[in-house]
Amino acid sequence: MIAIGSDHAGYEFKERIRKLLDDLGEKYIDFGAFSKESCDYPDIAKKVAESITKNEADKGILICGTGIGMSIAANRFNGIRAAVCVNEEMARVSRTHNDSNVLAIGERITPWIEVEKMVKSWLVSEFEGGRHSKRVKKLDL
C-alpha cells in the first residue's frame, strides 16, 4: 500500500501519479490535497508519514512545489526516510542505498516525463542492504 499526498502546489502531479498507480495496479491511500485550494504541506506530510509508521502503508509519495517542504516535514517522524529526488537515478539510489520509504517530488522543479520514470523506478527498486544497512540504522535517533 502506498500513501500519497500533496499540497496545492503538487495537486496536478498527485492526480497524475494516482492514475499511474492505477495503471500499474498499485493500491494507494490518498491523503489530499483534493483541490488546488491553498493548504499546509506539513499537515499532509504528517498524514502520510503516520500511515507508514502505523503500518497502514508501506511507502509514501509526497508532492509539493519543490519537494523540500514535504521531505522536511515527513523526516520529522522516526522511521521515515523521505528523499527529494529530481531524476530517475536519484529515485533508484534513494531506495537501493538509503532505503527511502517516502519519495518527495517537486511539481515546479521536475518535468512530468521524469517524474513518471522516477515513480516507476522507485517502486520496483529494492534496498540492497549489506554495507548500506549499518548507515541506514544510524538514521533513527
Tab-separated table of N, CA and C in Angstrom:
chain	number	residue	atom	x	y	z
A	1	MET	N	0.852	-1.181	0.000
A	1	MET	CA	0.000	0.000	0.000
A	1	MET	C	0.893	1.237	0.000
A	2	ILE	N	0.528	2.192	-0.825
A	2	ILE	CA	1.283	3.435	-0.944
A	2	ILE	C	0.415	4.580	-0.446
A	3	ALA	N	0.953	5.384	0.445
A	3	ALA	CA	0.283	6.606	0.901
A	3	ALA	C	0.731	7.730	-0.022
A	4	ILE	N	-0.209	8.516	-0.489
A	4	ILE	CA	0.127	9.607	-1.392
A	4	ILE	C	-0.517	10.891	-0.891
A	5	GLY	N	0.211	11.993	-1.063
A	5	GLY	CA	-0.329	13.277	-0.646
A	5	GLY	C	0.396	14.431	-1.291
A	6	SER	N	-0.291	15.546	-1.361
A	6	SER	CA	0.302	16.758	-1.919
A	6	SER	C	-0.317	17.967	-1.244
A	7	ASP	N	0.352	19.086	-1.426
A	7	ASP	CA	-0.308	20.338	-1.105
A	7	ASP	C	-0.886	20.873	-2.420
A	8	HIS	N	-1.367	22.107	-2.402
A	8	HIS	CA	-1.968	22.683	-3.605
A	8	HIS	C	-0.974	22.781	-4.765
A	9	ALA	N	0.298	23.017	-4.451
A	9	ALA	CA	1.320	23.177	-5.499
A	9	ALA	C	1.685	21.848	-6.165
A	10	GLY	N	1.347	20.748	-5.537
A	10	GLY	CA	1.640	19.442	-6.104
A	10	GLY	C	0.401	18.678	-6.534
A	11	TYR	N	-0.740	19.340	-6.496
A	11	TYR	CA	-2.006	18.668	-6.753
A	11	TYR	C	-2.077	18.014	-8.139
A	12	GLU	N	-1.659	18.721	-9.176
A	12	GLU	CA	-1.775	18.164	-10.533
A	12	GLU	C	-0.941	16.897	-10.690
A	13	PHE	N	0.286	16.900	-10.182
A	13	PHE	CA	1.121	15.700	-10.282
A	13	PHE	C	0.576	14.579	-9.399
A	14	LYS	N	-0.014	14.924	-8.265
A	14	LYS	CA	-0.608	13.873	-7.427
A	14	LYS	C	-1.699	13.155	-8.200
A	15	GLU	N	-2.520	13.908	-8.889
A	15	GLU	CA	-3.590	13.300	-9.669
A	15	GLU	C	-3.026	12.438	-10.798
A	16	ARG	N	-1.963	12.880	-11.430
A	16	ARG	CA	-1.318	12.082	-12.483
A	16	ARG	C	-0.680	10.817	-11.895
A	17	ILE	N	-0.078	10.950	-10.724
A	17	ILE	CA	0.544	9.789	-10.074
A	17	ILE	C	-0.523	8.782	-9.659
A	18	ARG	N	-1.661	9.257	-9.210
A	18	ARG	CA	-2.770	8.341	-8.893
A	18	ARG	C	-3.133	7.504	-10.118
A	19	LYS	N	-3.244	8.149	-11.259
A	19	LYS	CA	-3.570	7.418	-12.490
A	19	LYS	C	-2.459	6.439	-12.833
A	20	LEU	N	-1.211	6.859	-12.682
A	20	LEU	CA	-0.078	5.977	-12.940
A	20	LEU	C	-0.136	4.758	-12.026
A	21	LEU	N	-0.402	4.978	-10.751
A	21	LEU	CA	-0.512	3.867	-9.802
A	21	LEU	C	-1.657	2.931	-10.178
A	22	ASP	N	-2.775	3.503	-10.596
A	22	ASP	CA	-3.895	2.685	-11.076
A	22	ASP	C	-3.449	1.818	-12.252
A	23	ASP	N	-2.765	2.441	-13.209
A	23	ASP	CA	-2.297	1.720	-14.402
A	23	ASP	C	-1.316	0.610	-14.045
A	24	LEU	N	-0.521	0.822	-12.991
A	24	LEU	CA	0.466	-0.174	-12.553
A	24	LEU	C	-0.145	-1.232	-11.629
A	25	GLY	N	-1.407	-1.040	-11.267
A	25	GLY	CA	-2.068	-1.984	-10.367
A	25	GLY	C	-1.645	-1.837	-8.921
A	26	GLU	N	-1.128	-0.673	-8.563
A	26	GLU	CA	-0.686	-0.403	-7.189
A	26	GLU	C	-1.854	0.149	-6.374
A	27	LYS	N	-2.003	-0.322	-5.162
A	27	LYS	CA	-3.023	0.199	-4.256
A	27	LYS	C	-2.455	1.388	-3.500
A	28	TYR	N	-3.306	2.363	-3.236
A	28	TYR	CA	-2.847	3.562	-2.534
A	28	TYR	C	-3.959	4.155	-1.687
A	29	ILE	N	-3.519	4.996	-0.745
A	29	ILE	CA	-4.415	5.803	0.086
A	29	ILE	C	-4.092	7.255	-0.244
A	30	ASP	N	-5.074	8.034	-0.598
A	30	ASP	CA	-4.885	9.440	-0.952
A	30	ASP	C	-5.247	10.312	0.249
A	31	PHE	N	-4.243	11.053	0.750
A	31	PHE	CA	-4.445	11.917	1.906
A	31	PHE	C	-4.643	13.384	1.529
A	32	GLY	N	-4.914	13.667	0.263
A	32	GLY	CA	-5.123	15.046	-0.166
A	32	GLY	C	-3.839	15.640	-0.703
A	33	ALA	N	-3.883	16.823	-1.096
A	33	ALA	CA	-4.986	17.754	-1.224
A	33	ALA	C	-5.969	17.238	-2.275
A	34	PHE	N	-7.186	17.720	-2.149
A	34	PHE	CA	-8.230	17.277	-3.060
A	34	PHE	C	-8.667	18.372	-4.019
A	35	SER	N	-7.894	19.461	-4.032
A	35	SER	CA	-8.126	20.556	-4.976
A	35	SER	C	-6.868	21.432	-4.975
A	36	LYS	N	-6.902	22.483	-5.773
A	36	LYS	CA	-5.779	23.431	-5.815
A	36	LYS	C	-5.930	24.537	-4.765
A	37	GLU	N	-6.936	24.402	-3.905
A	37	GLU	CA	-7.120	25.381	-2.840
A	37	GLU	C	-5.930	25.304	-1.881
A	38	SER	N	-5.429	26.446	-1.469
A	38	SER	CA	-4.257	26.518	-0.608
A	38	SER	C	-4.425	25.664	0.644
A	39	CYS	N	-3.374	24.901	0.957
A	39	CYS	CA	-3.360	24.092	2.177
A	39	CYS	C	-1.917	24.025	2.689
A	40	ASP	N	-1.734	23.479	3.875
A	40	ASP	CA	-0.423	23.455	4.512
A	40	ASP	C	0.251	22.095	4.338
A	41	TYR	N	1.401	22.096	3.690
A	41	TYR	CA	2.103	20.835	3.399
A	41	TYR	C	2.441	20.011	4.650
A	42	PRO	N	2.765	20.617	5.813
A	42	PRO	CA	3.076	19.767	6.969
A	42	PRO	C	1.901	18.876	7.390
A	43	ASP	N	0.681	19.351	7.188
A	43	ASP	CA	-0.485	18.555	7.569
A	43	ASP	C	-0.592	17.298	6.709
A	44	ILE	N	-0.339	17.428	5.428
A	44	ILE	CA	-0.410	16.288	4.511
A	44	ILE	C	0.761	15.343	4.764
A	45	ALA	N	1.958	15.895	4.929
A	45	ALA	CA	3.141	15.059	5.186
A	45	ALA	C	2.951	14.241	6.462
A	46	LYS	N	2.355	14.850	7.459
A	46	LYS	CA	2.100	14.140	8.724
A	46	LYS	C	1.185	12.942	8.503
A	47	LYS	N	0.127	13.116	7.749
A	47	LYS	CA	-0.812	12.022	7.496
A	47	LYS	C	-0.126	10.871	6.761
A	48	VAL	N	0.679	11.198	5.758
A	48	VAL	CA	1.384	10.164	5.001
A	48	VAL	C	2.405	9.463	5.891
A	49	ALA	N	3.195	10.228	6.623
A	49	ALA	CA	4.218	9.646	7.493
A	49	ALA	C	3.587	8.752	8.560
A	50	GLU	N	2.528	9.220	9.175
A	50	GLU	CA	1.871	8.421	10.217
A	50	GLU	C	1.269	7.142	9.649
A	51	SER	N	0.784	7.190	8.430
A	51	SER	CA	0.225	5.965	7.842
A	51	SER	C	1.314	4.912	7.658
A	52	ILE	N	2.543	5.354	7.422
A	52	ILE	CA	3.663	4.422	7.285
A	52	ILE	C	4.104	3.930	8.658
A	53	THR	N	4.250	4.836	9.608
A	53	THR	CA	4.705	4.416	10.938
A	53	THR	C	3.679	3.527	11.643
A	54	LYS	N	2.414	3.643	11.267
A	54	LYS	CA	1.358	2.796	11.842
A	54	LYS	C	1.132	1.524	11.006
A	55	ASN	N	1.998	1.305	10.009
A	55	ASN	CA	1.912	0.131	9.129
A	55	ASN	C	0.622	0.048	8.331
A	56	GLU	N	-0.006	1.183	8.081
A	56	GLU	CA	-1.178	1.220	7.202
A	56	GLU	C	-0.735	1.291	5.742
A	57	ALA	N	0.471	1.807	5.523
A	57	ALA	CA	1.068	1.893	4.189
A	57	ALA	C	2.526	1.461	4.296
A	58	ASP	N	3.061	0.959	3.192
A	58	ASP	CA	4.460	0.529	3.157
A	58	ASP	C	5.397	1.657	2.753
A	59	LYS	N	4.930	2.503	1.851
A	59	LYS	CA	5.724	3.590	1.292
A	59	LYS	C	4.818	4.788	1.088
A	60	GLY	N	5.445	5.938	0.809
A	60	GLY	CA	4.674	7.135	0.538
A	60	GLY	C	5.268	7.967	-0.572
A	61	ILE	N	4.416	8.727	-1.213
A	61	ILE	CA	4.838	9.692	-2.226
A	61	ILE	C	4.216	11.027	-1.854
A	62	LEU	N	5.057	12.043	-1.740
A	62	LEU	CA	4.615	13.389	-1.380
A	62	LEU	C	5.030	14.369	-2.478
A	63	ILE	N	4.129	15.279	-2.811
A	63	ILE	CA	4.402	16.244	-3.867
A	63	ILE	C	4.034	17.639	-3.378
A	64	CYS	N	4.968	18.565	-3.535
A	64	CYS	CA	4.689	19.983	-3.301
A	64	CYS	C	5.391	20.757	-4.416
A	65	GLY	N	5.621	22.022	-4.230
A	65	GLY	CA	6.256	22.815	-5.279
A	65	GLY	C	7.670	22.367	-5.583
A	66	THR	N	8.462	22.126	-4.524
A	66	THR	CA	9.860	21.712	-4.713
A	66	THR	C	10.162	20.321	-4.170
A	67	GLY	N	9.307	19.800	-3.333
A	67	GLY	CA	9.566	18.539	-2.644
A	67	GLY	C	10.290	18.748	-1.319
A	68	ILE	N	10.875	19.902	-1.141
A	68	ILE	CA	11.698	20.166	0.042
A	68	ILE	C	10.850	20.246	1.315
A	69	GLY	N	9.812	21.050	1.298
A	69	GLY	CA	8.974	21.189	2.490
A	69	GLY	C	8.370	19.872	2.925
A	70	MET	N	7.856	19.122	1.968
A	70	MET	CA	7.268	17.817	2.278
A	70	MET	C	8.306	16.880	2.896
A	71	SER	N	9.520	16.866	2.335
A	71	SER	CA	10.548	15.958	2.869
A	71	SER	C	10.963	16.366	4.276
A	72	ILE	N	11.098	17.655	4.511
A	72	ILE	CA	11.461	18.123	5.853
A	72	ILE	C	10.380	17.713	6.853
A	73	ALA	N	9.129	17.935	6.503
A	73	ALA	CA	8.030	17.599	7.410
A	73	ALA	C	7.960	16.094	7.651
A	74	ALA	N	8.075	15.293	6.608
A	74	ALA	CA	7.976	13.835	6.752
A	74	ALA	C	9.141	13.281	7.560
A	75	ASN	N	10.331	13.817	7.350
A	75	ASN	CA	11.514	13.301	8.037
A	75	ASN	C	11.532	13.609	9.527
A	76	ARG	N	10.579	14.363	10.011
A	76	ARG	CA	10.461	14.619	11.447
A	76	ARG	C	9.989	13.372	12.202
A	77	PHE	N	9.452	12.404	11.461
A	77	PHE	CA	8.877	11.206	12.072
A	77	PHE	C	9.894	10.080	12.081
A	78	ASN	N	10.076	9.487	13.263
A	78	ASN	CA	11.008	8.382	13.407
A	78	ASN	C	10.615	7.253	12.455
A	79	GLY	N	11.588	6.732	11.739
A	79	GLY	CA	11.334	5.647	10.805
A	79	GLY	C	11.034	6.090	9.395
A	80	ILE	N	10.882	7.377	9.194
A	80	ILE	CA	10.623	7.884	7.846
A	80	ILE	C	11.942	8.326	7.224
A	81	ARG	N	12.144	7.899	5.994
A	81	ARG	CA	13.325	8.270	5.221
A	81	ARG	C	12.830	8.844	3.898
A	82	ALA	N	12.503	10.143	3.934
A	82	ALA	CA	11.968	10.830	2.761
A	82	ALA	C	13.118	11.423	1.954
A	83	ALA	N	13.113	11.130	0.660
A	83	ALA	CA	14.165	11.609	-0.235
A	83	ALA	C	13.561	12.505	-1.311
A	84	VAL	N	14.079	13.726	-1.411
A	84	VAL	CA	13.700	14.605	-2.511
A	84	VAL	C	14.507	14.163	-3.723
A	85	CYS	N	13.821	13.818	-4.773
A	85	CYS	CA	14.502	13.360	-5.985
A	85	CYS	C	14.055	14.197	-7.172
A	86	VAL	N	14.983	14.422	-8.092
A	86	VAL	CA	14.669	15.201	-9.292
A	86	VAL	C	14.897	14.404	-10.567
A	87	ASN	N	15.438	13.180	-10.438
A	87	ASN	CA	15.609	12.348	-11.622
A	87	ASN	C	15.532	10.870	-11.239
A	88	GLU	N	15.467	10.036	-12.248
A	88	GLU	CA	15.279	8.609	-12.033
A	88	GLU	C	16.423	7.983	-11.242
A	89	GLU	N	17.647	8.378	-11.523
A	89	GLU	CA	18.796	7.804	-10.816
A	89	GLU	C	18.738	8.116	-9.330
A	90	MET	N	18.387	9.337	-8.971
A	90	MET	CA	18.257	9.687	-7.552
A	90	MET	C	17.175	8.846	-6.889
A	91	ALA	N	16.061	8.658	-7.566
A	91	ALA	CA	14.971	7.867	-7.001
A	91	ALA	C	15.416	6.425	-6.784
A	92	ARG	N	16.092	5.849	-7.765
A	92	ARG	CA	16.547	4.463	-7.659
A	92	ARG	C	17.531	4.302	-6.511
A	93	VAL	N	18.518	5.177	-6.455
A	93	VAL	CA	19.552	5.069	-5.418
A	93	VAL	C	18.980	5.381	-4.030
A	94	SER	N	17.982	6.243	-3.970
A	94	SER	CA	17.367	6.516	-2.662
A	94	SER	C	16.768	5.241	-2.077
A	95	ARG	N	16.325	4.338	-2.926
A	95	ARG	CA	15.811	3.042	-2.466
A	95	ARG	C	16.953	2.054	-2.229
A	96	THR	N	17.827	1.882	-3.212
A	96	THR	CA	18.836	0.821	-3.140
A	96	THR	C	19.888	1.077	-2.072
A	97	HIS	N	20.270	2.334	-1.853
A	97	HIS	CA	21.314	2.651	-0.882
A	97	HIS	C	20.784	3.207	0.431
A	98	ASN	N	19.682	3.966	0.369
A	98	ASN	CA	19.190	4.667	1.555
A	98	ASN	C	17.889	4.109	2.106
A	99	ASP	N	17.328	3.120	1.453
A	99	ASP	CA	16.070	2.501	1.871
A	99	ASP	C	14.982	3.545	2.104
A	100	SER	N	14.905	4.528	1.194
A	100	SER	CA	13.869	5.558	1.350
A	100	SER	C	12.500	4.899	1.335
A	101	ASN	N	11.630	5.401	2.188
A	101	ASN	CA	10.266	4.898	2.190
A	101	ASN	C	9.262	5.984	1.822
A	102	VAL	N	9.772	7.171	1.529
A	102	VAL	CA	8.943	8.262	1.009
A	102	VAL	C	9.711	8.942	-0.118
A	103	LEU	N	9.048	9.076	-1.248
A	103	LEU	CA	9.595	9.808	-2.386
A	103	LEU	C	8.956	11.188	-2.392
A	104	ALA	N	9.780	12.224	-2.327
A	104	ALA	CA	9.293	13.605	-2.340
A	104	ALA	C	9.621	14.227	-3.695
A	105	ILE	N	8.627	14.840	-4.296
A	105	ILE	CA	8.732	15.354	-5.659
A	105	ILE	C	8.318	16.818	-5.689
A	106	GLY	N	9.006	17.601	-6.505
A	106	GLY	CA	8.660	19.000	-6.715
A	106	GLY	C	8.001	19.206	-8.062
A	107	GLU	N	6.709	19.526	-8.046
A	107	GLU	CA	5.983	19.736	-9.299
A	107	GLU	C	6.529	20.921	-10.086
A	108	ARG	N	7.049	21.919	-9.394
A	108	ARG	CA	7.579	23.102	-10.083
A	108	ARG	C	9.019	22.893	-10.549
A	109	ILE	N	9.629	21.784	-10.155
A	109	ILE	CA	11.049	21.544	-10.417
A	109	ILE	C	11.285	20.482	-11.481
A	110	THR	N	10.547	19.397	-11.419
A	110	THR	CA	10.821	18.234	-12.255
A	110	THR	C	9.719	18.043	-13.286
A	111	PRO	N	10.070	17.903	-14.553
A	111	PRO	CA	9.044	17.687	-15.582
A	111	PRO	C	8.348	16.328	-15.415
A	112	TRP	N	7.091	16.272	-15.836
A	112	TRP	CA	6.298	15.059	-15.656
A	112	TRP	C	6.972	13.823	-16.237
A	113	ILE	N	7.562	13.926	-17.395
A	113	ILE	CA	8.168	12.745	-18.025
A	113	ILE	C	9.232	12.119	-17.119
A	114	GLU	N	9.952	12.953	-16.396
A	114	GLU	CA	10.957	12.443	-15.447
A	114	GLU	C	10.289	11.901	-14.192
A	115	VAL	N	9.238	12.552	-13.736
A	115	VAL	CA	8.512	12.084	-12.551
A	115	VAL	C	7.958	10.688	-12.797
A	116	GLU	N	7.401	10.460	-13.955
A	116	GLU	CA	6.858	9.134	-14.276
A	116	GLU	C	7.953	8.073	-14.197
A	117	LYS	N	9.127	8.364	-14.742
A	117	LYS	CA	10.254	7.424	-14.674
A	117	LYS	C	10.710	7.231	-13.230
A	118	MET	N	10.751	8.321	-12.471
A	118	MET	CA	11.171	8.245	-11.071
A	118	MET	C	10.252	7.340	-10.273
A	119	VAL	N	8.967	7.552	-10.390
A	119	VAL	CA	7.998	6.779	-9.607
A	119	VAL	C	8.109	5.298	-9.958
A	120	LYS	N	8.156	4.992	-11.242
A	120	LYS	CA	8.258	3.589	-11.658
A	120	LYS	C	9.527	2.946	-11.126
A	121	SER	N	10.652	3.621	-11.252
A	121	SER	CA	11.934	3.087	-10.779
A	121	SER	C	11.931	2.928	-9.267
A	122	TRP	N	11.437	3.931	-8.555
A	122	TRP	CA	11.414	3.908	-7.090
A	122	TRP	C	10.547	2.758	-6.576
A	123	LEU	N	9.440	2.511	-7.239
A	123	LEU	CA	8.534	1.454	-6.787
A	123	LEU	C	9.136	0.060	-6.930
A	124	VAL	N	9.941	-0.174	-7.958
A	124	VAL	CA	10.477	-1.520	-8.188
A	124	VAL	C	11.857	-1.734	-7.585
A	125	SER	N	12.533	-0.671	-7.206
A	125	SER	CA	13.882	-0.804	-6.644
A	125	SER	C	13.810	-1.317	-5.211
A	126	GLU	N	14.752	-2.172	-4.864
A	126	GLU	CA	14.803	-2.770	-3.526
A	126	GLU	C	16.072	-2.319	-2.808
A	127	PHE	N	15.979	-2.195	-1.501
A	127	PHE	CA	17.132	-1.868	-0.668
A	127	PHE	C	18.160	-2.992	-0.783
A	128	GLU	N	19.406	-2.634	-1.040
A	128	GLU	CA	20.475	-3.622	-1.210
A	128	GLU	C	20.986	-4.186	0.103
A	129	GLY	N	20.764	-3.478	1.196
A	129	GLY	CA	21.282	-3.942	2.484
A	129	GLY	C	22.798	-3.902	2.485
A	130	GLY	N	23.409	-4.947	3.016
A	130	GLY	CA	24.867	-5.022	3.042
A	130	GLY	C	25.489	-3.823	3.717
A	131	ARG	N	26.481	-3.254	3.054
A	131	ARG	CA	27.225	-2.126	3.632
A	131	ARG	C	26.343	-0.923	3.927
A	132	HIS	N	25.191	-0.842	3.276
A	132	HIS	CA	24.288	0.291	3.485
A	132	HIS	C	23.468	0.151	4.768
A	133	SER	N	23.267	-1.069	5.232
A	133	SER	CA	22.403	-1.313	6.382
A	133	SER	C	22.848	-0.587	7.635
A	134	LYS	N	24.147	-0.660	7.935
A	134	LYS	CA	24.624	-0.034	9.178
A	134	LYS	C	24.426	1.475	9.142
A	135	ARG	N	24.522	2.057	7.964
A	135	ARG	CA	24.324	3.518	7.845
A	135	ARG	C	22.860	3.896	8.016
A	136	VAL	N	21.994	3.126	7.388
A	136	VAL	CA	20.567	3.413	7.483
A	136	VAL	C	20.102	3.263	8.933
A	137	LYS	N	20.638	2.282	9.653
A	137	LYS	CA	20.254	2.083	11.049
A	137	LYS	C	20.625	3.285	11.917
A	138	LYS	N	21.609	4.048	11.525
A	138	LYS	CA	22.039	5.221	12.289
A	138	LYS	C	21.128	6.431	12.079
A	139	LEU	N	20.193	6.346	11.156
A	139	LEU	CA	19.340	7.482	10.852
A	139	LEU	C	18.286	7.751	11.923
A	140	ASP	N	17.772	6.701	12.545
A	140	ASP	CA	16.750	6.906	13.585
A	140	ASP	C	17.413	7.266	14.893
A	141	LEU	N	17.012	8.395	15.460
A	141	LEU	CA	17.599	8.890	16.696
A	141	LEU	C	16.765	8.499	17.900
